[in-house]
Coordinates of C-alpha atoms in Angstrom, one line a residue:
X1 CA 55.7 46.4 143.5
X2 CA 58.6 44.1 142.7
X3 CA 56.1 41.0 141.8
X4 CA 54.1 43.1 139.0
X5 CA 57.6 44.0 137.4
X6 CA 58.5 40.4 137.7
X7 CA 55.1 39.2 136.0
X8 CA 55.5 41.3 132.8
X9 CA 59.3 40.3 132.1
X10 CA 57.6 37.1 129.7
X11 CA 56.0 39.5 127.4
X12 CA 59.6 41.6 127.1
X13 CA 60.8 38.5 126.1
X14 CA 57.9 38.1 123.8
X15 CA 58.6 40.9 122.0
X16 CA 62.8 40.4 121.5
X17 CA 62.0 37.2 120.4
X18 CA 59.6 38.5 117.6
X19 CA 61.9 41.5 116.7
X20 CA 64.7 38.9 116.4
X21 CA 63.5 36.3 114.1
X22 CA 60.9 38.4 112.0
X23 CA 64.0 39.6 110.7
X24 CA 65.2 36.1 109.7
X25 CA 61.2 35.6 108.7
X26 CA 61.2 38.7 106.6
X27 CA 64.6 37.5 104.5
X28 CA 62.6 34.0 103.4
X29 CA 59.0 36.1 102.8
X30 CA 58.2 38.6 99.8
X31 CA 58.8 41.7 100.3
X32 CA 57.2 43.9 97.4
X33 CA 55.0 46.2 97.7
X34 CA 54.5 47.5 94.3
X35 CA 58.1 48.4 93.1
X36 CA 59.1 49.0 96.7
X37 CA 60.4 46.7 98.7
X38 CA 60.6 46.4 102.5
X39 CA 64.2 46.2 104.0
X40 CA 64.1 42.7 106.1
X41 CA 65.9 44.7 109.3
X42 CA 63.0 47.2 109.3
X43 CA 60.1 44.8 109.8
X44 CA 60.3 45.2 114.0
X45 CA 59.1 49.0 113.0
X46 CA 55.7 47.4 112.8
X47 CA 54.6 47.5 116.1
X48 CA 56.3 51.1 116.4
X49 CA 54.1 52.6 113.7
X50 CA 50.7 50.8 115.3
X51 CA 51.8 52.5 118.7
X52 CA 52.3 55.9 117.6
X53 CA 48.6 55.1 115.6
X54 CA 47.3 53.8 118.3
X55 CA 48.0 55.4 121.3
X56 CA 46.1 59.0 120.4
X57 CA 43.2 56.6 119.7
X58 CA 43.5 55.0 122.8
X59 CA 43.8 58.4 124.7
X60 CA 41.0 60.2 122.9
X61 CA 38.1 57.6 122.2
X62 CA 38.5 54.7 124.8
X63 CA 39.9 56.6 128.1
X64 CA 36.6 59.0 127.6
X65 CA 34.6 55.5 126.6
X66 CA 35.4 53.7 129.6
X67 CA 35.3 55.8 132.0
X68 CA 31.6 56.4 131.7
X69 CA 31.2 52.9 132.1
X70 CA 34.2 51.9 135.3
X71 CA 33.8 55.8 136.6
X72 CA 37.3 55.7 136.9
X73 CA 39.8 58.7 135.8
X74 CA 42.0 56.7 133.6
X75 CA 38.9 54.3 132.7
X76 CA 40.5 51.4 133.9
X77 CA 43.4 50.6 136.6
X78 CA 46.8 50.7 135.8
X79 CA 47.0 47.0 136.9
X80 CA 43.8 45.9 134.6
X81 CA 45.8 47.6 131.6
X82 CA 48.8 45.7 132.6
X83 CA 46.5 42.7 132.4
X84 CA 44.7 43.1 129.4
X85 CA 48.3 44.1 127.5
X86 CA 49.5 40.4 129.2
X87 CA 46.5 38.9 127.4
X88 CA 47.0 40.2 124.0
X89 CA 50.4 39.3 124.2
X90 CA 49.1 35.7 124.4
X91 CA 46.9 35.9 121.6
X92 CA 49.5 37.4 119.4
X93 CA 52.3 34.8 120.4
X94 CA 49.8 32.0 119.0
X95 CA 48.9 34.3 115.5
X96 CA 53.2 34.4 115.2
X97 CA 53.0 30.5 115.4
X98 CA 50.0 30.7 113.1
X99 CA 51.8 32.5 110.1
X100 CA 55.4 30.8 110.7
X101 CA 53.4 27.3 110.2
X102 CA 51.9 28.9 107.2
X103 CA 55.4 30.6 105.8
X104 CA 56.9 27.2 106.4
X105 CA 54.8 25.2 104.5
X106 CA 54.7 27.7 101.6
X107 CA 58.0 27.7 101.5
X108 CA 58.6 23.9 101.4
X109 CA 56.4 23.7 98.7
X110 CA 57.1 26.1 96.5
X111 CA 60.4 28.3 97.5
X112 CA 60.1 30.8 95.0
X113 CA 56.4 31.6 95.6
X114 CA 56.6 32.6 99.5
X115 CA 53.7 34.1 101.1
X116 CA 53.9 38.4 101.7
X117 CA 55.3 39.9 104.2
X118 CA 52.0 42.2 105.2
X119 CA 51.2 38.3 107.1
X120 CA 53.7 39.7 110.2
X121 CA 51.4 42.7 110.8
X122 CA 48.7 40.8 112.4
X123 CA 51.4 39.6 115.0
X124 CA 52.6 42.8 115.7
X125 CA 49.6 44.7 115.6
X126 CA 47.8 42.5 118.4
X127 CA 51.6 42.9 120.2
X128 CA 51.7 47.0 119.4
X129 CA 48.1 47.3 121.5
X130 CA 49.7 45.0 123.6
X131 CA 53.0 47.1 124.8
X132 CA 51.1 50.4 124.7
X133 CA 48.4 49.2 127.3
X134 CA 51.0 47.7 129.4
X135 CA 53.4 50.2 129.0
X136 CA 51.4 52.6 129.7
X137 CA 49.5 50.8 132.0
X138 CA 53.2 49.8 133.8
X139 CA 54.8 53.8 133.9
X140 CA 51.5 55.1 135.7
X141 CA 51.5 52.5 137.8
X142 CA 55.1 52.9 139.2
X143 CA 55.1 56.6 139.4
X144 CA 51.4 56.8 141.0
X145 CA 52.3 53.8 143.8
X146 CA 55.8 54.5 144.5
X147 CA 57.3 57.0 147.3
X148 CA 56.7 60.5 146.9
X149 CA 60.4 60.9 147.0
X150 CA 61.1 58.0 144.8
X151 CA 58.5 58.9 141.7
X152 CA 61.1 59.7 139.0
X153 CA 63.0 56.8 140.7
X154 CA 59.9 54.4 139.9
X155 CA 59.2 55.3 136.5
X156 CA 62.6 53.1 135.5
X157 CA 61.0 49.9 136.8
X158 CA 59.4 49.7 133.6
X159 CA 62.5 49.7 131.8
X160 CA 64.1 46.9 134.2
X161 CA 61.3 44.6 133.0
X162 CA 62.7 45.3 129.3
X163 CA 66.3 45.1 130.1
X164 CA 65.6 41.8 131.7
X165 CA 62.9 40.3 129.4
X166 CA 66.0 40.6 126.5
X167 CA 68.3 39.3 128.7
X168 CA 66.2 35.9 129.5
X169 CA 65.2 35.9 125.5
X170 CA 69.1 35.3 125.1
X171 CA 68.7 32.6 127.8
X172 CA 65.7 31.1 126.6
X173 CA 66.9 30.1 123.2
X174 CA 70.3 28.4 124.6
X175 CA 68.2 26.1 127.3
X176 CA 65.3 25.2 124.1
X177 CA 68.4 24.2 121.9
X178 CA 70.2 22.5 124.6
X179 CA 67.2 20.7 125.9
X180 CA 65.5 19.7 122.5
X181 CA 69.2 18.6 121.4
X182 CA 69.0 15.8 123.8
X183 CA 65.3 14.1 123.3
X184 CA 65.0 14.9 119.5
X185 CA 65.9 12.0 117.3
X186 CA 67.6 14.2 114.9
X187 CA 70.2 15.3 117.5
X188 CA 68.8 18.8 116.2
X189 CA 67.5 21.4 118.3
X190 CA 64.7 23.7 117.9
X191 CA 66.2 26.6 116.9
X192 CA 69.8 25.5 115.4
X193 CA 71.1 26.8 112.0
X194 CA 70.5 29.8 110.2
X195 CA 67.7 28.0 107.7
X196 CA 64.1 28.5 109.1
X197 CA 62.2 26.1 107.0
X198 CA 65.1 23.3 108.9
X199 CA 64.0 24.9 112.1
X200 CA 61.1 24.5 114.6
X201 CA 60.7 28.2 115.4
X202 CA 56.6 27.9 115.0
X203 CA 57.3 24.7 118.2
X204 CA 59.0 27.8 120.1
X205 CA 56.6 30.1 119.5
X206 CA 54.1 27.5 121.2
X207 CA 56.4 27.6 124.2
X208 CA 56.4 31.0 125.1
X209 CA 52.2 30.9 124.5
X210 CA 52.1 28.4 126.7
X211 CA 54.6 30.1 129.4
X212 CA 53.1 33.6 129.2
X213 CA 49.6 32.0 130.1
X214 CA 51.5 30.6 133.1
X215 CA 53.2 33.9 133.2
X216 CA 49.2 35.7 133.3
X217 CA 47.8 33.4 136.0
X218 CA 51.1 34.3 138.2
X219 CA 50.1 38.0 137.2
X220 CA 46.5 37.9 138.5
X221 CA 47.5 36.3 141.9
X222 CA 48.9 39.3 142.6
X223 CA 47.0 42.0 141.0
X224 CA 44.6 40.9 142.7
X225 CA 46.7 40.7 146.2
X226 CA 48.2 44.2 145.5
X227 CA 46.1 47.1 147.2
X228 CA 46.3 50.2 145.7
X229 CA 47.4 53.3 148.2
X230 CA 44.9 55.0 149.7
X231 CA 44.5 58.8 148.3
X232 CA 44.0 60.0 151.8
X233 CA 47.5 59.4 152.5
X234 CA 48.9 61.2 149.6
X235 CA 49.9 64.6 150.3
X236 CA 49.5 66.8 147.5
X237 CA 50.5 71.0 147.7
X238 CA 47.1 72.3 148.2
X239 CA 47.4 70.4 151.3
X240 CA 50.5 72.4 153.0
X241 CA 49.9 74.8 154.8
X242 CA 52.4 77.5 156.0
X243 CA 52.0 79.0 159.1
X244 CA 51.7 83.2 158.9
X245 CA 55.3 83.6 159.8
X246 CA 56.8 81.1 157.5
X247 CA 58.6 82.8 154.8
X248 CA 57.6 81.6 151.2
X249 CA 61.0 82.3 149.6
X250 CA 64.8 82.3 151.1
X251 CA 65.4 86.0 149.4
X252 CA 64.9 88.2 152.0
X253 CA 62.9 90.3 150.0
X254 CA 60.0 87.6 149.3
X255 CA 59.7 87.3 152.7
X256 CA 56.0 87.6 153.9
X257 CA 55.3 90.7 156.4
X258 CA 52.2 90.4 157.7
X259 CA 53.1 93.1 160.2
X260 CA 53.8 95.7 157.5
X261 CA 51.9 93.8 154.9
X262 CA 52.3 96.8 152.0
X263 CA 50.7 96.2 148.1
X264 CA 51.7 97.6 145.4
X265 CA 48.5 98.9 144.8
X266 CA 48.1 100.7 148.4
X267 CA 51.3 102.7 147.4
X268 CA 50.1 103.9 144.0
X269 CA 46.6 104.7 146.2
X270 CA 49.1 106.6 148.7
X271 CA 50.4 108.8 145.7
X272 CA 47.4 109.7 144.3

């Protein structure tokens, strides 16, 4: 399993870089809704509030949907959610670069006009479906797959994916700056400074579109090398069977007698 927790680390990084700089985005955007307006730090809520929408929606009305059509119990296989999750992550890294292009410009032109901040909710509403198929898609896998004894073990993996998808965000962003440093004319690199509209953030976006579509092909060489268990090797309870001397319980008193096999109900008979 260790190659389908390694292929979804690029979309955790996705996602931390998206959380970082909507922040940043959100501070140079309007804010206003009505005579409300949005804190910039709670803009990452976005794709929160579309997955708590979302994923009743997703468990009532296309589980049921699809599995008419696939026959399958979960309407499609843990690895195909993963999959379709990856995609959407794609499509939502190019909308990011879409709107930060647009933001940019709007804000070069005309500073004290910028566009609204209701423009990051297309990102993160493709990214929201995104993390609940594949988060979903990535907890059933583990705990289905992995070792009977290892099950609640498994179920971490998923987490390991996010721990390390943050970590390589970090990464990424010194290596772009270092790299773009060196073969920019400005000496300037992608991502250096505070100022956004100084930046090249829509150029980084671009990059991680461009790695997580590498990052998908990786995935479906080996989806489609994995092979599922085989359900005639799980052993479930119904399956066990004790033999007529076993004892179902270590209290003596639970112990079966099938010698002196006595019901309560034969003893109430016996009295009457």
């Amino acid at each position: 399993m260790l190659p389908i927790i390694g292929s979804t680390i690029i979309m955790n990084t996705c996602l931390a870089q998206l959380q970082t700089f909507s922040v940043q985005q959100g501070y140079r955007m309007n804010r206003h809704f009505g005579s409300f307006e949005v804190p910039a730090p709670s803009v990452p809520v976005i794709p929160l509030l579309f997955m708590c929408i979302l994923i009743p929606i997703y468990d009532l009305l296309f589980v049921p949907f699809a599995r008419k059509i696939t026959n399958h119990p979960s309407g499609i296989t843990q690895l195909q959610r993963v999959g379709v999750g990856l995609v959407l992550s794609i499509i939502s890294m190019g909308i990011a670069a879409l709107v930060e292009i647009k933001r940019k410009n709007q804000s070069l032109k005309n500073p004290l006009q910028p566009i609204h901040v209701f423009w990051l909710s297309f990102q993160y509403a493709i990214f929201g479906i995104a993390d609940m198929f594949t988060l979903v898609g990535m907890l059933e896998f583990f705990y289905k797959e992995a070792p009977i004894g290892m099950r609640s073990l498994s179920t971490s993996f998923t987490w390991i994916s996010l721990s390390f998808g943050y970590f390589l965000s970090s990464a990424f962003v010194d290596i772009i700056n270092s790299v773009t440093k060196r073969v920019s004319s400005s000496k300037k690199g992608w991502l250096d400074g505070q100022d956004l509209d100084q930046n090249n953030l829509q150029l980084f976006y671009w990059f991680l579109a461009i790695l997580s579509c590498l990052n998908f092909i990786n995935y479906i060489y080996w989806a489609c090398w994995y092979k599922y268990k085989s359900d005639d090797h799980q052993t479930s309870a119904n399956d066990i069977v004790l033999p007529k001397s076993a004892s179902v319980s270590r209290v003596p008193f639970l112990k079966v007698d099938h010698e002196n096999d006595v019901t309560l109900q034969g003893l109430e008979d016996h009295k009457n």
